[in-house]
Amino acid sequence: VWTQQITVYDQENFQGKRLEFTSACQNIMECSVDNIRSLKVECGAWAGYEHSSFCGQQFVLERGEYPHWESWSGSNAYHIERMMSFRPICSANHKESKMVLFERENFIGRQWEINDDYPSLQAMGWSNNEIGSMQVQSGAWVCYQFPGYRGYQYIMECDRHGGEYKHYREWGSHAQSFQVQSLRRIQQ
Amino acid sequence: VWTQQITVYDQENFQGKRLEFTSACQNIMECSVDNIRSLKVECGAWAGYEHSSFCGQQFVLERGEYPHWESWSGSNAYHIERMMSFRPICSANHKESKMVLFERENFIGRQWEINDDYPSLQAMGWSNNEIGSMQVQSGAWVCYQFPGYRGYQYIMECDRHGGEYKHYREWGSHAQSFQVQSLRRIQQ
């Protein structure tokens, strides 16, 4: 039994060349596919990336069917239709996920320990539309630029960077600001 | 103290003509604005609609800042840049939200009572990528076409339709299929 499995297709609607993976793929072009245009996550949670070697925009991919690019991307402000690499996400037991948010970079300022999903951080009492830095203590999380889980996605994991994300430059090569307005745990 | 408040602008990035609302707006053109291009939800949860009179695509708007159309729409498959009407959503205490999912239309087939958020219904044991019908017993919910809260949104409330949504034709004028792969409670 595989704990992670993803099937990708080089055409929309699960058509064209079909490839199955149970571990990371650093560059889909090495599998003689020029791009991924649809996919099915059969098991586990995965991180998809705009560019090879896990660079560029990030997309959380949970179990289910994604018939075209728009079904996994939440940011059309910066319109790209590419997914060139992907890898499994190692998330904790959902109930045990824990993270600390800091008002300012380098883990300073007001702090807030969270262990739940927040479609609107401001509705729950966070004072503005930014987070300065984050410390993931358990599990894997996805942060979003806008409320309601929209806009750029930033995947944060306790077993990467030692769980420490002290400036937006460490959130991913696509991050351009501290703006985060919703976040949630990633489930297997 | 208002329990609901939304500020809308007729230009992107909170520019241009500015209007504040504490109750529903059936047609923004009656306020001499041709379209909404950015908004801030100051308090409460709101439902935005593509057309006047609460028709067309639906968007959940929770507290926070939405600087342009892409920040509230999750479906660019069907690309519209309009929001012509909006209204407050009356949601229950978050912990008390309850809904029953049915495998087939008219409340028949396999059923499942839920009271939590599900970024992937299939990961939690639902057998396919569709829901036949739904009964909202408490609170307000938003269902999404794709996993991870992406694609078309369908807002379901216990105090509308008597909480009964027996066919996708009752989910909204934009619904074209039974496809639902994630859903969550709406918080105030």
Short mmCIF file of C-alpha atoms in Angstrom, two decimals:
data_model
loop_
_atom_site.label_atom_id
_atom_site.label_comp_id
_atom_site.label_asym_id
_atom_site.label_seq_id
_atom_site.Cartn_x
_atom_site.Cartn_y
_atom_site.Cartn_z
CA VAL A 1 0.00 0.00 0.00
CA TRP A 2 1.42 3.38 -1.04
CA THR A 3 0.99 6.21 1.42
CA GLN A 4 1.42 8.74 -1.38
CA GLN A 5 0.33 8.48 -4.98
CA ILE A 6 -0.30 11.02 -7.73
CA THR A 7 -1.23 10.49 -11.38
CA VAL A 8 -0.42 13.27 -13.85
CA TYR A 9 -1.50 13.81 -17.48
CA ASP A 10 -0.03 16.01 -20.19
CA GLN A 11 -3.50 17.04 -21.45
CA GLU A 12 -6.54 18.54 -19.70
CA ASN A 13 -9.35 16.34 -18.38
CA PHE A 14 -7.11 13.34 -17.66
CA GLN A 15 -6.20 12.85 -21.32
CA GLY A 16 -2.90 12.28 -23.11
CA LYS A 17 0.25 10.76 -21.65
CA ARG A 18 -0.29 9.38 -18.13
CA LEU A 19 2.36 8.96 -15.41
CA GLU A 20 2.10 7.64 -11.84
CA PHE A 21 4.38 8.75 -9.01
CA THR A 22 4.81 7.65 -5.40
CA SER A 23 7.70 10.01 -4.62
CA ALA A 24 9.03 13.42 -5.66
CA CYS A 25 9.54 14.49 -9.29
CA GLN A 26 12.12 17.25 -9.67
CA ASN A 27 11.53 17.97 -13.35
CA ILE A 28 8.63 16.57 -15.33
CA MET A 29 10.53 17.19 -18.61
CA GLU A 30 12.93 14.39 -17.64
CA CYS A 31 9.93 12.08 -18.01
CA SER A 32 9.43 13.33 -21.59
CA VAL A 33 6.41 15.44 -20.66
CA ASP A 34 6.50 19.17 -21.44
CA ASN A 35 3.91 20.21 -18.84
CA ILE A 36 1.18 18.84 -16.55
CA ARG A 37 -2.32 19.82 -17.60
CA SER A 38 -4.45 17.64 -15.28
CA LEU A 39 -3.89 15.34 -12.32
CA LYS A 40 -5.45 13.07 -9.72
CA VAL A 41 -4.14 12.79 -6.18
CA GLU A 42 -4.86 9.18 -5.18
CA CYS A 43 -3.27 9.27 -1.73
CA GLY A 44 -1.51 11.74 0.57
CA ALA A 45 -0.95 15.48 0.26
CA TRP A 46 1.45 16.91 -2.33
CA ALA A 47 3.12 20.24 -3.09
CA GLY A 48 3.17 21.27 -6.76
CA TYR A 49 5.55 23.93 -8.14
CA GLU A 50 5.51 26.25 -11.13
CA HIS A 51 9.16 25.52 -12.03
CA SER A 52 11.50 22.52 -11.85
CA SER A 53 13.49 21.83 -8.65
CA PHE A 54 10.54 22.93 -6.47
CA CYS A 55 10.76 26.64 -7.36
CA GLY A 56 8.19 29.31 -8.17
CA GLN A 57 4.52 29.35 -7.21
CA GLN A 58 3.39 26.62 -4.81
CA PHE A 59 0.13 24.66 -4.91
CA VAL A 60 -1.25 22.35 -2.22
CA LEU A 61 -2.69 19.23 -3.84
CA GLU A 62 -4.97 17.10 -1.68
CA ARG A 63 -6.80 13.93 -2.59
CA GLY A 64 -9.19 14.41 -5.48
CA GLU A 65 -9.43 15.35 -9.16
CA TYR A 66 -7.91 18.42 -10.84
CA PRO A 67 -9.06 18.50 -14.50
CA HIS A 68 -7.21 21.67 -15.53
CA TRP A 69 -4.73 24.29 -14.35
CA GLU A 70 -7.39 26.58 -12.88
CA SER A 71 -8.51 23.83 -10.51
CA TRP A 72 -5.27 23.91 -8.51
CA SER A 73 -4.10 27.51 -8.90
CA GLY A 74 -5.74 30.20 -6.82
CA SER A 75 -3.82 33.16 -8.17
CA ASN A 76 -4.65 34.40 -11.61
CA ALA A 77 -3.14 37.80 -10.93
CA TYR A 78 0.13 36.33 -12.11
CA HIS A 79 -1.09 34.00 -14.79
CA ILE A 80 1.04 30.93 -15.39
CA GLU A 81 -0.21 27.56 -16.57
CA ARG A 82 2.72 25.42 -15.53
CA MET A 83 3.49 22.74 -13.00
CA MET A 84 6.97 21.33 -13.53
CA SER A 85 7.84 19.61 -10.21
CA PHE A 86 6.06 18.15 -7.20
CA ARG A 87 6.76 16.28 -3.96
CA PRO A 88 4.84 14.63 -1.10
CA ILE A 89 4.12 16.73 2.00
CA CYS A 90 4.78 15.08 5.33
CA SER A 91 2.03 16.36 7.61
CA ALA A 92 1.41 15.53 11.27
CA ASN A 93 -1.71 14.04 12.70
CA HIS A 94 -4.20 16.79 11.91
CA LYS A 95 -5.19 17.36 15.55
CA GLU A 96 -1.57 17.85 16.62
CA SER A 97 -0.55 20.55 14.12
CA LYS A 98 0.89 23.59 15.88
CA MET A 99 2.43 26.87 14.70
CA VAL A 100 3.41 30.22 16.23
CA LEU A 101 2.77 33.46 14.31
CA PHE A 102 4.87 36.57 14.99
CA GLU A 103 3.92 40.15 14.27
CA ARG A 104 7.38 41.02 12.92
CA GLU A 105 10.26 39.32 11.11
CA ASN A 106 12.91 37.32 13.05
CA PHE A 107 10.35 36.04 15.57
CA ILE A 108 9.74 39.33 17.35
CA GLY A 109 6.66 41.37 18.28
CA ARG A 110 3.25 40.08 19.29
CA GLN A 111 2.91 36.29 19.01
CA TRP A 112 0.03 33.84 18.68
CA GLU A 113 0.07 30.05 18.95
CA ILE A 114 -2.45 28.35 16.67
CA ASN A 115 -3.62 24.77 16.11
CA ASP A 116 -6.71 25.27 13.95
CA ASP A 117 -7.76 26.54 10.48
CA TYR A 118 -8.35 30.29 9.98
CA PRO A 119 -10.23 31.45 6.86
CA SER A 120 -9.81 35.00 8.15
CA LEU A 121 -6.99 35.83 10.56
CA GLN A 122 -8.37 39.33 11.11
CA ALA A 123 -11.77 37.93 12.12
CA MET A 124 -9.99 35.93 14.82
CA GLY A 125 -8.22 38.97 16.23
CA TRP A 126 -4.97 39.30 14.27
CA SER A 127 -4.40 43.01 13.94
CA ASN A 128 -3.44 43.45 10.27
CA ASN A 129 -3.06 41.74 6.89
CA GLU A 130 0.54 40.64 7.40
CA ILE A 131 2.54 38.04 9.33
CA GLY A 132 6.18 38.88 10.04
CA SER A 133 7.53 35.39 10.73
CA MET A 134 6.36 31.86 11.60
CA GLN A 135 7.61 28.90 13.58
CA VAL A 136 6.04 25.53 12.64
CA GLN A 137 6.20 23.26 15.68
CA SER A 138 4.22 20.35 14.33
CA GLY A 139 2.71 19.31 11.01
CA ALA A 140 2.41 21.16 7.71
CA TRP A 141 0.47 24.34 7.00
CA VAL A 142 -0.58 26.41 4.01
CA CYS A 143 -0.80 30.20 4.22
CA TYR A 144 -2.70 32.34 1.72
CA GLN A 145 -2.40 35.94 0.65
CA PHE A 146 -6.15 36.68 0.85
CA PRO A 147 -9.03 35.65 3.15
CA GLY A 148 -10.95 32.46 2.35
CA TYR A 149 -7.86 30.53 1.16
CA ARG A 150 -7.27 32.55 -2.01
CA GLY A 151 -4.23 34.05 -3.74
CA TYR A 152 -0.61 32.97 -3.44
CA GLN A 153 0.00 29.84 -1.37
CA TYR A 154 2.95 29.34 0.97
CA ILE A 155 3.57 25.82 2.27
CA MET A 156 5.20 25.71 5.72
CA GLU A 157 6.50 22.45 7.23
CA CYS A 158 8.05 21.55 10.59
CA ASP A 159 10.61 19.28 8.89
CA ARG A 160 11.88 21.91 6.42
CA HIS A 161 14.01 24.91 7.43
CA GLY A 162 13.76 23.45 10.94
CA GLY A 163 10.19 24.78 10.82
CA GLU A 164 11.52 28.37 10.94
CA TYR A 165 10.37 31.00 8.45
CA LYS A 166 11.80 34.24 9.73
CA HIS A 167 11.19 36.49 6.69
CA TYR A 168 8.91 36.32 3.62
CA ARG A 169 12.00 35.65 1.51
CA GLU A 170 12.06 32.18 3.13
CA TRP A 171 8.42 31.41 2.23
CA GLY A 172 9.23 30.64 -1.40
CA SER A 173 10.80 32.26 -4.44
CA HIS A 174 7.41 33.74 -5.47
CA ALA A 175 6.79 35.57 -2.16
CA GLN A 176 6.84 39.34 -2.61
CA SER A 177 5.40 40.61 0.67
CA PHE A 178 4.41 39.68 4.24
CA GLN A 179 0.72 39.62 3.28
CA VAL A 180 -1.10 36.57 4.74
CA GLN A 181 -4.83 36.71 5.50
CA SER A 182 -5.83 33.05 5.92
CA LEU A 183 -4.11 29.77 6.78
CA ARG A 184 -4.94 26.16 7.50
CA ARG A 185 -3.46 22.79 8.40
CA ILE A 186 -2.67 20.34 5.62
CA GLN A 187 -4.32 16.95 6.06
CA GLN A 188 -3.11 13.65 4.70
CA VAL B 1 -21.64 48.59 16.89
CA TRP B 2 -22.46 47.05 13.51
CA THR B 3 -22.37 43.28 13.33
CA GLN B 4 -21.85 43.47 9.56
CA GLN B 5 -19.96 46.02 7.56
CA ILE B 6 -18.43 46.04 4.08
CA THR B 7 -16.69 48.86 2.20
CA VAL B 8 -16.59 48.66 -1.60
CA TYR B 9 -14.62 50.68 -4.18
CA ASP B 10 -15.15 51.13 -7.89
CA GLN B 11 -11.40 50.92 -8.62
CA GLU B 12 -8.75 48.32 -7.73
CA ASN B 13 -6.55 48.70 -4.61
CA PHE B 14 -9.21 50.58 -2.60
CA GLN B 15 -9.26 53.55 -4.98
CA GLY B 16 -12.05 55.50 -6.61
CA LYS B 17 -15.59 55.92 -5.33
CA ARG B 18 -16.07 54.42 -1.84
CA LEU B 19 -19.32 53.10 -0.36
CA GLU B 20 -20.09 51.54 3.05
CA PHE B 21 -22.86 49.03 3.65
CA THR B 22 -24.26 47.34 6.77
CA SER B 23 -26.99 45.41 4.95
CA ALA B 24 -27.69 43.82 1.57
CA CYS B 25 -27.20 45.62 -1.77
CA GLN B 26 -29.31 44.18 -4.56
CA ASN B 27 -27.78 46.16 -7.42
CA ILE B 28 -24.65 48.25 -7.08
CA MET B 29 -25.61 50.25 -10.19
CA GLU B 30 -28.43 51.82 -8.18
CA CYS B 31 -25.66 53.42 -6.10
CA SER B 32 -24.20 54.97 -9.29
CA VAL B 33 -21.29 52.52 -9.39
CA ASP B 34 -20.84 50.40 -12.53
CA ASN B 35 -18.86 47.60 -10.86
CA ILE B 36 -16.93 46.70 -7.68
CA ARG B 37 -13.19 46.37 -8.23
CA SER B 38 -11.93 46.12 -4.62
CA LEU B 39 -13.42 45.76 -1.15
CA LYS B 40 -12.78 45.44 2.57
CA VAL B 41 -14.93 43.32 4.85
CA GLU B 42 -14.84 45.11 8.20
CA CYS B 43 -17.19 42.84 10.09
CA GLY B 44 -19.21 39.65 9.52
CA ALA B 45 -19.29 37.26 6.58
CA TRP B 46 -20.84 38.26 3.25
CA ALA B 47 -21.94 36.58 0.02
CA GLY B 48 -20.97 38.38 -3.21
CA TYR B 49 -22.67 37.71 -6.55
CA GLU B 50 -21.69 38.12 -10.18
CA HIS B 51 -25.06 39.63 -11.18
CA SER B 52 -27.65 41.89 -9.56
CA SER B 53 -30.40 40.35 -7.37
CA PHE B 54 -27.99 37.77 -5.94
CA CYS B 55 -27.62 35.74 -9.16
CA GLY B 56 -24.68 34.13 -10.95
CA GLN B 57 -21.36 33.09 -9.44
CA GLN B 58 -21.15 33.25 -5.64
CA PHE B 59 -18.18 34.39 -3.55
CA VAL B 60 -17.72 34.04 0.21
CA LEU B 61 -16.26 37.24 1.63
CA GLU B 62 -14.79 37.02 5.13
CA ARG B 63 -13.12 39.74 7.16
CA GLY B 64 -10.07 41.15 5.42
CA GLU B 65 -8.85 43.02 2.34
CA TYR B 66 -9.59 42.15 -1.30
CA PRO B 67 -7.59 44.50 -3.56
CA HIS B 68 -8.81 43.13 -6.93
CA TRP B 69 -11.20 40.69 -8.51
CA GLU B 70 -8.77 37.76 -8.46
CA SER B 71 -8.55 37.98 -4.67
CA TRP B 72 -12.15 36.86 -4.16
CA SER B 73 -12.84 34.69 -7.20
CA GLY B 74 -11.46 31.16 -7.24
CA SER B 75 -12.69 30.18 -10.67
CA ASN B 76 -10.92 31.58 -13.67
CA ALA B 77 -12.21 28.81 -15.92
CA TYR B 78 -15.23 31.03 -16.49
CA HIS B 79 -13.62 34.43 -16.40
CA ILE B 80 -15.83 37.26 -15.18
CA GLU B 81 -14.70 40.35 -13.38
CA ARG B 82 -17.99 41.46 -11.91
CA MET B 83 -19.62 41.70 -8.52
CA MET B 84 -22.98 43.41 -8.76
CA SER B 85 -24.81 42.45 -5.53
CA PHE B 86 -23.97 41.22 -2.04
CA ARG B 87 -25.63 40.38 1.29
CA PRO B 88 -24.64 39.39 4.85
CA ILE B 89 -24.49 35.66 5.66
CA CYS B 90 -26.10 34.60 8.92
CA SER B 91 -23.87 31.82 10.25
CA ALA B 92 -24.24 29.82 13.47
CA ASN B 93 -21.71 29.57 16.22
CA HIS B 94 -18.87 27.90 14.37
CA LYS B 95 -18.73 24.88 16.69
CA GLU B 96 -22.43 24.16 16.19
CA SER B 97 -22.55 24.07 12.38
CA LYS B 98 -24.06 20.82 11.12
CA MET B 99 -24.94 19.45 7.67
CA VAL B 100 -25.92 16.10 6.16
CA LEU B 101 -24.51 15.05 2.76
CA PHE B 102 -26.39 12.57 0.56
CA GLU B 103 -24.95 10.42 -2.20
CA ARG B 104 -27.88 11.08 -4.55
CA GLU B 105 -30.36 13.85 -5.29
CA ASN B 106 -33.60 14.19 -3.24
CA PHE B 107 -31.87 13.09 -0.02
CA ILE B 108 -31.39 9.45 -0.95
CA GLY B 109 -28.44 7.02 -0.96
CA ARG B 110 -25.51 6.91 1.43
CA GLN B 111 -25.50 9.78 3.96
CA TRP B 112 -22.88 11.47 6.14
CA GLU B 113 -23.38 13.99 8.94
CA ILE B 114 -20.56 16.54 9.18
CA ASN B 115 -19.66 19.36 11.56
CA ASP B 116 -16.09 20.19 10.49
CA ASP B 117 -14.11 21.58 7.52
CA TYR B 118 -13.05 19.20 4.72
CA PRO B 119 -10.35 20.35 2.25
CA SER B 120 -10.71 16.93 0.58
CA LEU B 121 -13.94 14.98 0.95
CA GLN B 122 -12.39 11.96 -0.77
CA ALA B 123 -9.50 11.91 1.72
CA MET B 124 -12.08 11.66 4.50
CA GLY B 125 -13.82 8.68 2.93
CA TRP B 126 -16.45 10.13 0.58
CA SER B 127 -16.55 7.77 -2.38
CA ASN B 128 -16.54 10.09 -5.39
CA ASN B 129 -16.25 13.68 -6.61
CA GLU B 130 -19.97 14.48 -6.37
CA ILE B 131 -22.62 15.20 -3.74
CA GLY B 132 -26.22 14.47 -4.74
CA SER B 133 -28.03 16.63 -2.17
CA MET B 134 -27.49 18.42 1.15
CA GLN B 135 -29.44 19.31 4.25
CA VAL B 136 -28.05 22.19 6.33
CA GLN B 137 -29.17 21.72 9.92
CA SER B 138 -27.22 24.54 11.50
CA GLY B 139 -25.06 27.44 10.33
CA ALA B 140 -23.79 28.38 6.89
CA TRP B 141 -21.42 26.39 4.67
CA VAL B 142 -19.49 26.89 1.46
CA CYS B 143 -18.94 24.01 -0.96
CA TYR B 144 -16.28 24.04 -3.68
CA GLN B 145 -15.95 22.22 -6.99
CA PHE B 146 -12.30 21.18 -6.45
CA PRO B 147 -10.18 20.03 -3.46
CA GLY B 148 -8.45 22.67 -1.33
CA TYR B 149 -11.34 25.18 -1.55
CA ARG B 150 -10.93 25.99 -5.27
CA GLY B 151 -13.30 26.43 -8.22
CA TYR B 152 -16.98 27.36 -8.14
CA GLN B 153 -18.37 28.22 -4.71
CA TYR B 154 -21.85 27.26 -3.48
CA ILE B 155 -23.11 28.94 -0.32
CA MET B 156 -25.54 26.78 1.71
CA GLU B 157 -27.48 28.19 4.68
CA CYS B 158 -29.88 26.67 7.20
CA ASP B 159 -32.16 29.72 7.02
CA ARG B 160 -32.54 29.68 3.20
CA HIS B 161 -34.53 27.05 1.27
CA GLY B 162 -35.30 25.63 4.74
CA GLY B 163 -31.70 24.42 4.59
CA GLU B 164 -32.64 21.91 1.87
CA TYR B 165 -30.67 21.65 -1.37
CA LYS B 166 -32.03 18.60 -3.10
CA HIS B 167 -30.47 19.02 -6.57
CA TYR B 168 -27.53 21.02 -7.96
CA ARG B 169 -30.07 23.31 -9.69
CA GLU B 170 -30.88 24.66 -6.20
CA TRP B 171 -27.22 25.46 -5.39
CA GLY B 172 -27.19 28.61 -7.54
CA SER B 173 -27.80 29.72 -11.10
CA HIS B 174 -24.14 29.02 -11.99
CA ALA B 175 -24.17 25.35 -10.87
CA GLN B 176 -23.73 22.98 -13.80
CA SER B 177 -23.01 19.65 -12.10
CA PHE B 178 -23.01 17.75 -8.79
CA GLN B 179 -19.23 18.08 -8.50
CA VAL B 180 -18.13 19.07 -4.95
CA GLN B 181 -14.70 18.06 -3.63
CA SER B 182 -14.21 20.30 -0.56
CA LEU B 183 -16.41 22.20 1.88
CA ARG B 184 -16.14 24.22 5.06
CA ARG B 185 -18.12 26.13 7.66
CA ILE B 186 -18.46 29.90 7.27
CA GLN B 187 -17.29 31.83 10.34
CA GLN B 188 -18.47 35.25 11.43
#
